[in-house]
Tab-separated table of C-alpha atoms in Angstrom:
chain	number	residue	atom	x	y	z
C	1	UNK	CA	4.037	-8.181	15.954
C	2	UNK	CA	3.141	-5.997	13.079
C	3	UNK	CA	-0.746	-6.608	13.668
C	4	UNK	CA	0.233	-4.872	17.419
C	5	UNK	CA	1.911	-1.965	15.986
C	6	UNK	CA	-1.106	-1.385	13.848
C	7	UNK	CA	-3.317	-1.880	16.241
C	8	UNK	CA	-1.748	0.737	18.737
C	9	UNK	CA	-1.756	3.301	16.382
C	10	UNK	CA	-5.619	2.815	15.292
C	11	UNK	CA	-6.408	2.833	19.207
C	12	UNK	CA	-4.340	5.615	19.609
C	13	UNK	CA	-6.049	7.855	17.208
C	14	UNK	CA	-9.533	6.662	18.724
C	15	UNK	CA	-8.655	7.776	21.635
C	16	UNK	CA	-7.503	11.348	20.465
C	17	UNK	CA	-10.182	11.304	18.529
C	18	UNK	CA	-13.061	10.903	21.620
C	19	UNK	CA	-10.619	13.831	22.999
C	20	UNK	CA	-11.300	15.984	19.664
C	21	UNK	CA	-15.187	15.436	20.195
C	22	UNK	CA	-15.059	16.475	23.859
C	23	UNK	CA	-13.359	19.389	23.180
C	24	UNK	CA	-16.069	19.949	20.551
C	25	UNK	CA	-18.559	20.142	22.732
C	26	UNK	CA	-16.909	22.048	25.441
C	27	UNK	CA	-16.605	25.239	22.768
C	28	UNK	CA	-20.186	24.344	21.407
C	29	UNK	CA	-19.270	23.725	17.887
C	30	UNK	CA	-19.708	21.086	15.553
C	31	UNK	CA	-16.962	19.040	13.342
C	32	UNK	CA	-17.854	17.698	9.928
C	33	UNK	CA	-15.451	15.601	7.678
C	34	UNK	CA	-15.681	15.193	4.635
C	35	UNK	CA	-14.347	12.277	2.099
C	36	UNK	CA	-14.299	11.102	-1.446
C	37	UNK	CA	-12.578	10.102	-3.890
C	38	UNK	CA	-9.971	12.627	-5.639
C	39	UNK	CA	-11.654	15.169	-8.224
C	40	UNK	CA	-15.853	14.624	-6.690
C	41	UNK	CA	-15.560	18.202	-5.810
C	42	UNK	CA	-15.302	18.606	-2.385
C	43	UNK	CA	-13.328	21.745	-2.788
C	44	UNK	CA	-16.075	23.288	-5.180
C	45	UNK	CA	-19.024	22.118	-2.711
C	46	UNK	CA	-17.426	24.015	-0.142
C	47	UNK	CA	-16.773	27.185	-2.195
C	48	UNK	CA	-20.834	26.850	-3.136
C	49	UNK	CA	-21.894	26.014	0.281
C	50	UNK	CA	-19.907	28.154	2.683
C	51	UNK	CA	-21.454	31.571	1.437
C	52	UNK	CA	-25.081	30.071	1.891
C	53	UNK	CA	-23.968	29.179	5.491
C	54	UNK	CA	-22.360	32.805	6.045
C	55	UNK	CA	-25.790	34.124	4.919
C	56	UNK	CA	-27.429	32.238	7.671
C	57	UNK	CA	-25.007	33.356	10.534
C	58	UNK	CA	-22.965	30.475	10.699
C	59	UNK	CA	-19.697	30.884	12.035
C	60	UNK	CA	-16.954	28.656	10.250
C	61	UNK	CA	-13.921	27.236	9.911
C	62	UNK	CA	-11.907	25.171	7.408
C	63	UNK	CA	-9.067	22.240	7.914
C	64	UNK	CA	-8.239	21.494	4.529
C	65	UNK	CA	-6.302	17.994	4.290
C	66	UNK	CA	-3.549	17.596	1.393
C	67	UNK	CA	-0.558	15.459	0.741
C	68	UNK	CA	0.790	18.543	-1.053
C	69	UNK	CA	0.186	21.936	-2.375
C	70	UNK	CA	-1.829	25.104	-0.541
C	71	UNK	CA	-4.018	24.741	-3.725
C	72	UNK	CA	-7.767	24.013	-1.888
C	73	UNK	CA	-6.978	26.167	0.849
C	74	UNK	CA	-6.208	29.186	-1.255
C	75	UNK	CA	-9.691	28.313	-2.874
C	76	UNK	CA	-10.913	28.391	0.756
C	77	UNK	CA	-9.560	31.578	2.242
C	78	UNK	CA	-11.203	33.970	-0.602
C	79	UNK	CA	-14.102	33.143	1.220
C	80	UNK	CA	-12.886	34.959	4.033
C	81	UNK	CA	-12.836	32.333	6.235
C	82	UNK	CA	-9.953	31.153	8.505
C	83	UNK	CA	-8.575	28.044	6.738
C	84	UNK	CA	-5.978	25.581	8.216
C	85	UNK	CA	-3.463	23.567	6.195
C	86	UNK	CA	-2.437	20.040	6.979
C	87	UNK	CA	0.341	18.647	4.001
C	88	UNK	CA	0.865	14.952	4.964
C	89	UNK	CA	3.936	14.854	2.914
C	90	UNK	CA	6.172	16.064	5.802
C	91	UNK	CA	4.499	12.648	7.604
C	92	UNK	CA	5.469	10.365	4.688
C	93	UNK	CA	2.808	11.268	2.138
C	94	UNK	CA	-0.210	10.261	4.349
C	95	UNK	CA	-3.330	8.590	2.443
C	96	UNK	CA	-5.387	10.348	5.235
C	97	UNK	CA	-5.790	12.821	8.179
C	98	UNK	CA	-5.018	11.050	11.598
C	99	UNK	CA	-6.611	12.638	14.601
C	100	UNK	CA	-2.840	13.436	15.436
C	101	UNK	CA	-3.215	16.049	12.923
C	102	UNK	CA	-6.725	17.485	13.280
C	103	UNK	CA	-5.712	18.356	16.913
C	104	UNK	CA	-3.002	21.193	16.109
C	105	UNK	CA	-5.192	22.268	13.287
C	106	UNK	CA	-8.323	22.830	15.607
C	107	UNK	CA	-6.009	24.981	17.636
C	108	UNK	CA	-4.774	27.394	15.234
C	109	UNK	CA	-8.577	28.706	15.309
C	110	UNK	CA	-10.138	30.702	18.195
C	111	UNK	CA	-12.514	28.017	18.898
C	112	UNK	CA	-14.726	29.361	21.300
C	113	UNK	CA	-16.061	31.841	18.536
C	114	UNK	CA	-17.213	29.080	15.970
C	115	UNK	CA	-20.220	27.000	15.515
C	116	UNK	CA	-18.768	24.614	12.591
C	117	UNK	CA	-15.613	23.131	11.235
C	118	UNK	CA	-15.070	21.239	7.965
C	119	UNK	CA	-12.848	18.736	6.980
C	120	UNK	CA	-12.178	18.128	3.692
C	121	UNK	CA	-9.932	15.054	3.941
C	122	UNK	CA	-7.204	13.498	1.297
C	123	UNK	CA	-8.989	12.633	-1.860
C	124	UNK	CA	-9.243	8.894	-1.408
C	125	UNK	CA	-12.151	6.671	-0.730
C	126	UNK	CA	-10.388	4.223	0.971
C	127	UNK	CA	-7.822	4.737	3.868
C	128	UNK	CA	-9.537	7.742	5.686
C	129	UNK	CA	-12.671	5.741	6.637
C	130	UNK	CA	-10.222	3.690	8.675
C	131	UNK	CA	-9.469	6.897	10.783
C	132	UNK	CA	-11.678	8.578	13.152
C	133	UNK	CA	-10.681	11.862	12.749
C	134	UNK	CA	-12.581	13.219	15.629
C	135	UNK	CA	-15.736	14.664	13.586
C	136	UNK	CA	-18.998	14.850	14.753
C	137	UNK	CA	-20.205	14.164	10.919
C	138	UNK	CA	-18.363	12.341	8.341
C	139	UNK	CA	-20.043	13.211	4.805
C	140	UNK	CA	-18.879	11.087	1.676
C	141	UNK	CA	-19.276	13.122	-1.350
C	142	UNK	CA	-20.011	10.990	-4.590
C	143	UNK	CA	-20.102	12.101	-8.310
C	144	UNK	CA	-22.657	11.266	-10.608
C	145	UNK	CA	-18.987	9.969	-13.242
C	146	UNK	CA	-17.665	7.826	-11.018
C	147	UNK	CA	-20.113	5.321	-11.525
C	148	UNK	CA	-23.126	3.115	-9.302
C	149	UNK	CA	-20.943	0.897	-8.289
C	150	UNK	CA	-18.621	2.723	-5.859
C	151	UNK	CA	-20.416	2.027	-2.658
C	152	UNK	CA	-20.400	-2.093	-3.016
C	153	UNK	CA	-16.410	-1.443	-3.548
C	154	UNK	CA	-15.630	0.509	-1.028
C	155	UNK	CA	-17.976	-0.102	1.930
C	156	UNK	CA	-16.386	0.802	4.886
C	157	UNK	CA	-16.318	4.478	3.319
C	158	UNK	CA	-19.906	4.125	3.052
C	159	UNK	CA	-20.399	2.339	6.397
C	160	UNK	CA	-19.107	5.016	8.185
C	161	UNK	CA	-20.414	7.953	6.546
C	162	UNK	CA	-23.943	9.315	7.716
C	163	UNK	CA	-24.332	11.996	4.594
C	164	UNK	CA	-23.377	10.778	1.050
C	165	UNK	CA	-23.675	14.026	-1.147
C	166	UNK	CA	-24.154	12.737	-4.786
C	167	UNK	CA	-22.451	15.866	-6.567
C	168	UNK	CA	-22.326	16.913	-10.636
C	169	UNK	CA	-25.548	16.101	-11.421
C	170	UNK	CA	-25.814	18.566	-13.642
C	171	UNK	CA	-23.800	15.863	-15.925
C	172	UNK	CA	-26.641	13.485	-15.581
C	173	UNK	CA	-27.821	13.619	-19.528
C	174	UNK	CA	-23.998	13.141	-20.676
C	175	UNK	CA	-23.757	9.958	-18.521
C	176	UNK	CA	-24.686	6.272	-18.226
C	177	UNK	CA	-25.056	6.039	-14.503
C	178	UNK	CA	-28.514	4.957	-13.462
C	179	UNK	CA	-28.926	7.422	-10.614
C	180	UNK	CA	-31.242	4.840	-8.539
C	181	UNK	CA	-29.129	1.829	-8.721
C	182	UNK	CA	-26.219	4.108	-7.166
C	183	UNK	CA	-28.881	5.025	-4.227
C	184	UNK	CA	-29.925	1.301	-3.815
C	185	UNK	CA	-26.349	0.307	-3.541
C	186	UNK	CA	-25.606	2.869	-1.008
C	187	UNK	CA	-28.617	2.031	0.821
C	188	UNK	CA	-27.665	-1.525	0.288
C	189	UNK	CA	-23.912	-1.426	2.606
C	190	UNK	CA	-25.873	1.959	4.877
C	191	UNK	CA	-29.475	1.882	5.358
C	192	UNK	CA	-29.232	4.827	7.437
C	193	UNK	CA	-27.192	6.774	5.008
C	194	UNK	CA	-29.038	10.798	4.731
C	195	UNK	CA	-28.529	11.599	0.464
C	196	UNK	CA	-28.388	14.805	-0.895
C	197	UNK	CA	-28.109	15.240	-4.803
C	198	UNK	CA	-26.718	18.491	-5.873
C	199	UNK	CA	-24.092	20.081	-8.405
C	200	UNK	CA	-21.628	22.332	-6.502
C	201	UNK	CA	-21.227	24.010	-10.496
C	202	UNK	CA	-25.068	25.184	-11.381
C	203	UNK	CA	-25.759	25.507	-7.249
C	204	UNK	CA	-28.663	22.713	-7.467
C	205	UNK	CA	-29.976	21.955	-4.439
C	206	UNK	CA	-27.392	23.613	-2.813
C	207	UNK	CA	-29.652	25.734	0.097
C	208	UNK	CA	-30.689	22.212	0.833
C	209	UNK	CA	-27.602	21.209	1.373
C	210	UNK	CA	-26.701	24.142	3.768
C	211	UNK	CA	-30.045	23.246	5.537
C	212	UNK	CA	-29.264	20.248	6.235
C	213	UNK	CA	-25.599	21.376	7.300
C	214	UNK	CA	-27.481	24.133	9.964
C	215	UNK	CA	-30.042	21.519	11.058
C	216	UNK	CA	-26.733	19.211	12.229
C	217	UNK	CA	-25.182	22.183	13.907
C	218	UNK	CA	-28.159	23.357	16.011
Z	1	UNK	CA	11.144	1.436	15.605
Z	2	UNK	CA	7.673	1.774	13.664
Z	3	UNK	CA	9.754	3.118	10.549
Z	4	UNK	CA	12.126	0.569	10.638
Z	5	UNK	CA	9.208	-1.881	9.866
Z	6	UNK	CA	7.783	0.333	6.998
Z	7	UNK	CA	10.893	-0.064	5.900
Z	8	UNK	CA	11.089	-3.836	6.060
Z	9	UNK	CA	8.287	-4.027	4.522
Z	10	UNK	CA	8.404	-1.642	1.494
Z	11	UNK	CA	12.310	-3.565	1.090
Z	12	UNK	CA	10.389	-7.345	1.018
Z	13	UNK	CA	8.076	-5.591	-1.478
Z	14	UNK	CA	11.030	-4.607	-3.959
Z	15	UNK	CA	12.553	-7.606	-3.848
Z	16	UNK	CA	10.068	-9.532	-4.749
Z	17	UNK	CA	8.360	-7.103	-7.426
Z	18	UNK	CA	12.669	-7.650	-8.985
Z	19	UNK	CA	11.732	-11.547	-8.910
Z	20	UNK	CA	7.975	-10.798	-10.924
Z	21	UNK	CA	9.698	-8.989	-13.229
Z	22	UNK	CA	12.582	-11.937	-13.781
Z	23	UNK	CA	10.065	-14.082	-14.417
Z	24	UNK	CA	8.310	-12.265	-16.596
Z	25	UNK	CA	11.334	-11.733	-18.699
Z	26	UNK	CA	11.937	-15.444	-18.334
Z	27	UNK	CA	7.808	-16.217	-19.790
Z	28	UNK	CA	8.681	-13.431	-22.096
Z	29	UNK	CA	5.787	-11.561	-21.206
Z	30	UNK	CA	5.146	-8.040	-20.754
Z	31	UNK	CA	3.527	-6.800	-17.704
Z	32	UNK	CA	1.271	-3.483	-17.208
Z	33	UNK	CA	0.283	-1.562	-13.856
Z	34	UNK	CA	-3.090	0.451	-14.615
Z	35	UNK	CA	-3.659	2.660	-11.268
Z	36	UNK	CA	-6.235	5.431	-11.326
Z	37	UNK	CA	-9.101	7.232	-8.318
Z	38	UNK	CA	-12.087	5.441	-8.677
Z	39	UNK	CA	-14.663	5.779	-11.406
Z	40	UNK	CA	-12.152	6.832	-13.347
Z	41	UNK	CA	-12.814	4.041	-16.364
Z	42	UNK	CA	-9.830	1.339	-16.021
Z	43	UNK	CA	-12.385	-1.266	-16.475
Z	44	UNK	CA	-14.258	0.473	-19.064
Z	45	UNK	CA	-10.953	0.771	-20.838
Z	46	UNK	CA	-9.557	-2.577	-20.522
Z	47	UNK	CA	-13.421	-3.602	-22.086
Z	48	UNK	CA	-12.621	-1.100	-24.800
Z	49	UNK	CA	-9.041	-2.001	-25.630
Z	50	UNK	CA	-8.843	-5.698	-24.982
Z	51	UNK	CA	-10.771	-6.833	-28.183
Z	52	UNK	CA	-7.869	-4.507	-30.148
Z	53	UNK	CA	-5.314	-6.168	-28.539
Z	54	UNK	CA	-6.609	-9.497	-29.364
Z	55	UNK	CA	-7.882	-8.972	-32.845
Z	56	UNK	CA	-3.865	-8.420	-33.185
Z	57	UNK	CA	-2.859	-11.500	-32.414
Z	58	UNK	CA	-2.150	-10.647	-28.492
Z	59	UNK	CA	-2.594	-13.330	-25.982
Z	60	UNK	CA	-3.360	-11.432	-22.730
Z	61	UNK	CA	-4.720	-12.091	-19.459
Z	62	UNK	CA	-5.850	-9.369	-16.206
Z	63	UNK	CA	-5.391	-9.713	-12.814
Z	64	UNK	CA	-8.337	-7.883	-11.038
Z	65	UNK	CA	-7.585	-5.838	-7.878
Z	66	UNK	CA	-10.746	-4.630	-5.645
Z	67	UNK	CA	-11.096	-4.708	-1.705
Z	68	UNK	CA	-14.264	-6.697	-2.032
Z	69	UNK	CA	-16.865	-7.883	-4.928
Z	70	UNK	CA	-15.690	-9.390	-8.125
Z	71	UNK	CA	-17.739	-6.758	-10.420
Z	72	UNK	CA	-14.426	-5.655	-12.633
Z	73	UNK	CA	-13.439	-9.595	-12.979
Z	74	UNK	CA	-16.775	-10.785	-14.408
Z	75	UNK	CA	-17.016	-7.427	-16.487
Z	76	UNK	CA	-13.496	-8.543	-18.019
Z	77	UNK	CA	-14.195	-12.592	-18.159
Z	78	UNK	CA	-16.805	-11.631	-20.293
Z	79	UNK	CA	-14.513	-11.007	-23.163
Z	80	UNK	CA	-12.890	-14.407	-23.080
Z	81	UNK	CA	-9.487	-13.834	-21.611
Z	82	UNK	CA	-8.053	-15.642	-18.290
Z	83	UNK	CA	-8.907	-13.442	-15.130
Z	84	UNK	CA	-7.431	-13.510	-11.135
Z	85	UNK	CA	-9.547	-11.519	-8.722
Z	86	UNK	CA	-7.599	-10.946	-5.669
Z	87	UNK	CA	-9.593	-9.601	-2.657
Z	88	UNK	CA	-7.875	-7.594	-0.215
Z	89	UNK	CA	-10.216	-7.460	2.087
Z	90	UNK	CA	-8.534	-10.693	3.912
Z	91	UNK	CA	-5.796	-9.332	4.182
Z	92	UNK	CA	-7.376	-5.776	6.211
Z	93	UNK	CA	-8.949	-4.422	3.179
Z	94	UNK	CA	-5.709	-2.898	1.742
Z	95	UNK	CA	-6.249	0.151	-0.250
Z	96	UNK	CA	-2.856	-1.105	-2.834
Z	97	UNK	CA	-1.626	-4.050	-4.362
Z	98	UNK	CA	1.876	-5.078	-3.446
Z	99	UNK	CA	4.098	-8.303	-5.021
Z	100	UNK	CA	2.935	-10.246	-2.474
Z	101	UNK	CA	-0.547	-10.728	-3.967
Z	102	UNK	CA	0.436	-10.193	-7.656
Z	103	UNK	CA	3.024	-13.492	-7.511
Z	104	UNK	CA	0.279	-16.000	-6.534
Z	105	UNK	CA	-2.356	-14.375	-9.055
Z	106	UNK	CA	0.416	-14.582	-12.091
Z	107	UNK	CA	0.725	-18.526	-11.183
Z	108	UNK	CA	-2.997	-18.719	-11.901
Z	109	UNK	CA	-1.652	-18.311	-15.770
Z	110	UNK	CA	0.115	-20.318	-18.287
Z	111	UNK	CA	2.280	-17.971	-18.600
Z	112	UNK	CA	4.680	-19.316	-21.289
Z	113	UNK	CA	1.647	-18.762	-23.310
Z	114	UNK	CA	0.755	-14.963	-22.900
Z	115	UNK	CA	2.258	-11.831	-24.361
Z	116	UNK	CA	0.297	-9.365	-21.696
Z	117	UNK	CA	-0.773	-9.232	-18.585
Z	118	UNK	CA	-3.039	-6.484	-16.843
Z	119	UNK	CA	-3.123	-5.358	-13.456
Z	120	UNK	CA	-5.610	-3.226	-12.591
Z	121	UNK	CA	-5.068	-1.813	-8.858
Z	122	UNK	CA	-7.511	-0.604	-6.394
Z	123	UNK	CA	-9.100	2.405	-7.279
Z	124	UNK	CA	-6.811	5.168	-5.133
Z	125	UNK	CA	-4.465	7.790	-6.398
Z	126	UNK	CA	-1.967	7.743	-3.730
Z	127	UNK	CA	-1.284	4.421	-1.540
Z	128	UNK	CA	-0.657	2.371	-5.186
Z	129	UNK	CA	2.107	4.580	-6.406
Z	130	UNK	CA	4.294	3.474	-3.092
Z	131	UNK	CA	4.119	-0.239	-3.985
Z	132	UNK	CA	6.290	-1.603	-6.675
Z	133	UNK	CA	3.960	-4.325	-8.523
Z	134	UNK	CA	6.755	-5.909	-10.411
Z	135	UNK	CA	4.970	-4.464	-13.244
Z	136	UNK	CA	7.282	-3.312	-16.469
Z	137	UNK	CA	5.505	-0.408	-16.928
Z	138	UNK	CA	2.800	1.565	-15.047
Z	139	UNK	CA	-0.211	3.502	-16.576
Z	140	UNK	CA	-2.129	6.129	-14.689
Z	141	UNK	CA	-5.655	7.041	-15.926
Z	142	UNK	CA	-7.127	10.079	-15.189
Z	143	UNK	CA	-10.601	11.108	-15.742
Z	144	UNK	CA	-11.433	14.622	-17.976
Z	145	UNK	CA	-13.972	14.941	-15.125
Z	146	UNK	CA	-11.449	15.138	-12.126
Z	147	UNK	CA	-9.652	18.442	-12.703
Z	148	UNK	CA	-6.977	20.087	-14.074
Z	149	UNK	CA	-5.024	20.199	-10.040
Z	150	UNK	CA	-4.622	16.088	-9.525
Z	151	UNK	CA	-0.679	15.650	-11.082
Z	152	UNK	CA	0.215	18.551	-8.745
Z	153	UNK	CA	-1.557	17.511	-5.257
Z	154	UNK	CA	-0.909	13.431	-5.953
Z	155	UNK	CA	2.386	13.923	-7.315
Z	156	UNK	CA	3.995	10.488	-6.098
Z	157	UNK	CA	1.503	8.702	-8.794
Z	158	UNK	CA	2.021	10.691	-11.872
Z	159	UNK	CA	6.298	10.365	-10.725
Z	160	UNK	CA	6.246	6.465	-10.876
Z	161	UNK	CA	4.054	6.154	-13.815
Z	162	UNK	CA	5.262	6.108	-17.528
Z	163	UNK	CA	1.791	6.750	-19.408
Z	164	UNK	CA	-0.980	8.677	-18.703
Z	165	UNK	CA	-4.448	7.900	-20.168
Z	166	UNK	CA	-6.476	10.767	-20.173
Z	167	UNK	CA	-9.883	9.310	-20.848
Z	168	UNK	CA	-13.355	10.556	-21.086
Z	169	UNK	CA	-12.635	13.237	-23.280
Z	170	UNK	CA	-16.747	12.633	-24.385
Z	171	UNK	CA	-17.225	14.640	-21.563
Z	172	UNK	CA	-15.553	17.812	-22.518
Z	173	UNK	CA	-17.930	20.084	-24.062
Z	174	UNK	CA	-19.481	19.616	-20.648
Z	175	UNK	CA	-16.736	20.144	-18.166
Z	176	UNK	CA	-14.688	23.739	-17.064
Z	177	UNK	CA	-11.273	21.859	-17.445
Z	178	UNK	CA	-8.352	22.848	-19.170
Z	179	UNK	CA	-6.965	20.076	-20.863
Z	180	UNK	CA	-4.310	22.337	-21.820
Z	181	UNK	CA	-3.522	23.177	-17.815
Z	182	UNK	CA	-3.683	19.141	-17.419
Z	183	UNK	CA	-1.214	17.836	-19.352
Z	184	UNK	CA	0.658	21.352	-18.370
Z	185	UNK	CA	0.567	19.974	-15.179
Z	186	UNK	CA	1.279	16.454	-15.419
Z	187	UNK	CA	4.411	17.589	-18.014
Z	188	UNK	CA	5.348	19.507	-14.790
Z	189	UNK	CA	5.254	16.453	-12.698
Z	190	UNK	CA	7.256	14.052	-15.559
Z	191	UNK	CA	8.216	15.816	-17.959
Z	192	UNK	CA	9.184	12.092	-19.392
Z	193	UNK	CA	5.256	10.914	-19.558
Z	194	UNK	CA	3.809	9.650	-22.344
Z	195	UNK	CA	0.191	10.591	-22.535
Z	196	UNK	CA	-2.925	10.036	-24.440
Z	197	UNK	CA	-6.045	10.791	-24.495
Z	198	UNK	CA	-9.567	8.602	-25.002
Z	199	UNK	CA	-12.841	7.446	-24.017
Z	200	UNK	CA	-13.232	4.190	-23.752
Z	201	UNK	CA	-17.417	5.112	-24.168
Z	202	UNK	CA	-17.438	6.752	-27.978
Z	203	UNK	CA	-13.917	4.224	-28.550
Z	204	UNK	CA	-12.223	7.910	-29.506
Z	205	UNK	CA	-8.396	6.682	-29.852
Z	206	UNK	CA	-8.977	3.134	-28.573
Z	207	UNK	CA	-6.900	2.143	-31.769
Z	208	UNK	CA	-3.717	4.409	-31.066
Z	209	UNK	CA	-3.792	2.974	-27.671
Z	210	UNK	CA	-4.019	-0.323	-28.603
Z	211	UNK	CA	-1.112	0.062	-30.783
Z	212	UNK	CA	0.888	2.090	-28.019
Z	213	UNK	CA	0.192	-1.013	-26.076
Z	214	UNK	CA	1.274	-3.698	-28.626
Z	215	UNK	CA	4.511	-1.305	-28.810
Z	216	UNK	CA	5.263	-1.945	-25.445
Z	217	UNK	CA	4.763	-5.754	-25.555
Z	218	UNK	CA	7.014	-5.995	-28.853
């Protein structure tokens, strides 16, 4: 009985979620999510990324994804950027962004007039890689402290992530990790997987990053 | 309808995290939560804090929560102490520990014979705080490296937790954080948390935790 109520809501969202990525293509823009665990820096990869996208033309959007607090989005919106909020807490605290509330976001934004959207999801490396949120992209953003052995403990984030964006290496001398053994063990669960290193603080390999970024819009 | 069963089953979980705790009172042992994102160092801690606790005379076991892998359990087996490793990825690949799993992995124990158990949960900052362990008292660690912001956007965890281990502080002459503005923050969140600050690489304040921990068990 339970199993069936679980299993509703998970085809549910899939279904929403094929509607999201239709309605993507209809306007002609592209949706990118992005997960990790709290405190990798998704917030600060954004704030180093968007204005190398804005140089190139690219016209953007943000949903930013909390259970509380306007905190990231305020970060966001200096950019001069429109910026939606989603708080889960109204919805009981969510551990993730449903599709159910990636819809109403999308269409606070004059969609017709952008060529990407970001996600940047609940800090948590486990429940939103159980929800297809719609994207076009789903990007799992890694940092060098958190250790090699993150992607054989939670694989399904890295199963269904086709970016993983190893971030803060500029803290690489300070820290034990052995940088390949992290890449071997996220090639290991995603063979596929497309790596970028980069440190949203010192800007490292961050016009590579929004390369990459444009190259998936075009 | 859907609520109803959330409700059920958060209600089961209570009452059976009420019965843990009985028994541990009954065993006369002492029972410890440790929740934290990922790669935020609860097994490096429980490495670095474990040979205190025993070179004081305590008699401790862990019980080792991951979705897959047994990495953390043969990291902590290594120092000669009774380990469970429960799995969760039978049961869906749950992203929390509830009661249900902790009662079986306690019976793995003699438990007349310890003074302190471990848990350390799945690596997640916000579905762990919503499920009552049965533990007597719950420890969050957060990472130097993960921001001053995390109390305020996950505030469920730092509300249910007691103590607060701020750990890596080997890392600050590297990092933009305010440790200040943390522990601002967290004070904001409970103003009743106890907190202290470590690394459990350099062994900085391993000994005042230890003895915070003995404290508890006494």
């Amino acid at each position: 009985m339970k199993i069936q109520i679980v299993r509703d809501v998970l085809e549910a969202n899939d279904q929403l979620a094929d509607s999201i990525r239709e309605e993507g293509k209809k306007h002609g823009y592209t949706l990118i999510n992005i997960m990790s665990s709290p405190g990798s820096g998704k917030t600060s990869l954004l704030e180093s990324v968007i204005p190398e996208l804005k140089k190139k033309g690219i016209r953007l959007a943000v949903i930013e994804g909390d259970i509380t607090t306007t905190a990231d989005a305020e970060r966001i919106a200096v950019l001069d950027i429109p910026v939606a909020q989603i708080n889960t807490e109204p919805f009981g605290g969510d551990c993730h962004l449903g599709a159910e509330v990636i819809m109403p976001a999308l269409h606070q934004f004059d969609l017709a007039n952008l060529d990407l959207i970001f996600i940047e999801n609940v800090g948590n490396l486990v429940c939103p890689a159980e929800f297809d949120t719609g994207a076009d992209y789903n990007f799992v953003v890694i940092s060098t402290t958190e250790g090699e052995d993150k992607p054989l403990k939670y694989p399904l984030m890295f199963r269904v992530c086709d970016t993983a964006i190893i971030n803060k290496t500029d803290l690489l001398p300070y820290l034990d990790i052995d940088i390949n053994k992290l890449i071997k063990n996220i090639t290991q669960i995603n063979p596929k997987m497309k790596m970028i290193r980069c440190s949203a603080k010192t800007g490292e390999n961050i016009p590579s990053l929004a390369d990459y970024i444009i190259h998936l819009v075009s």
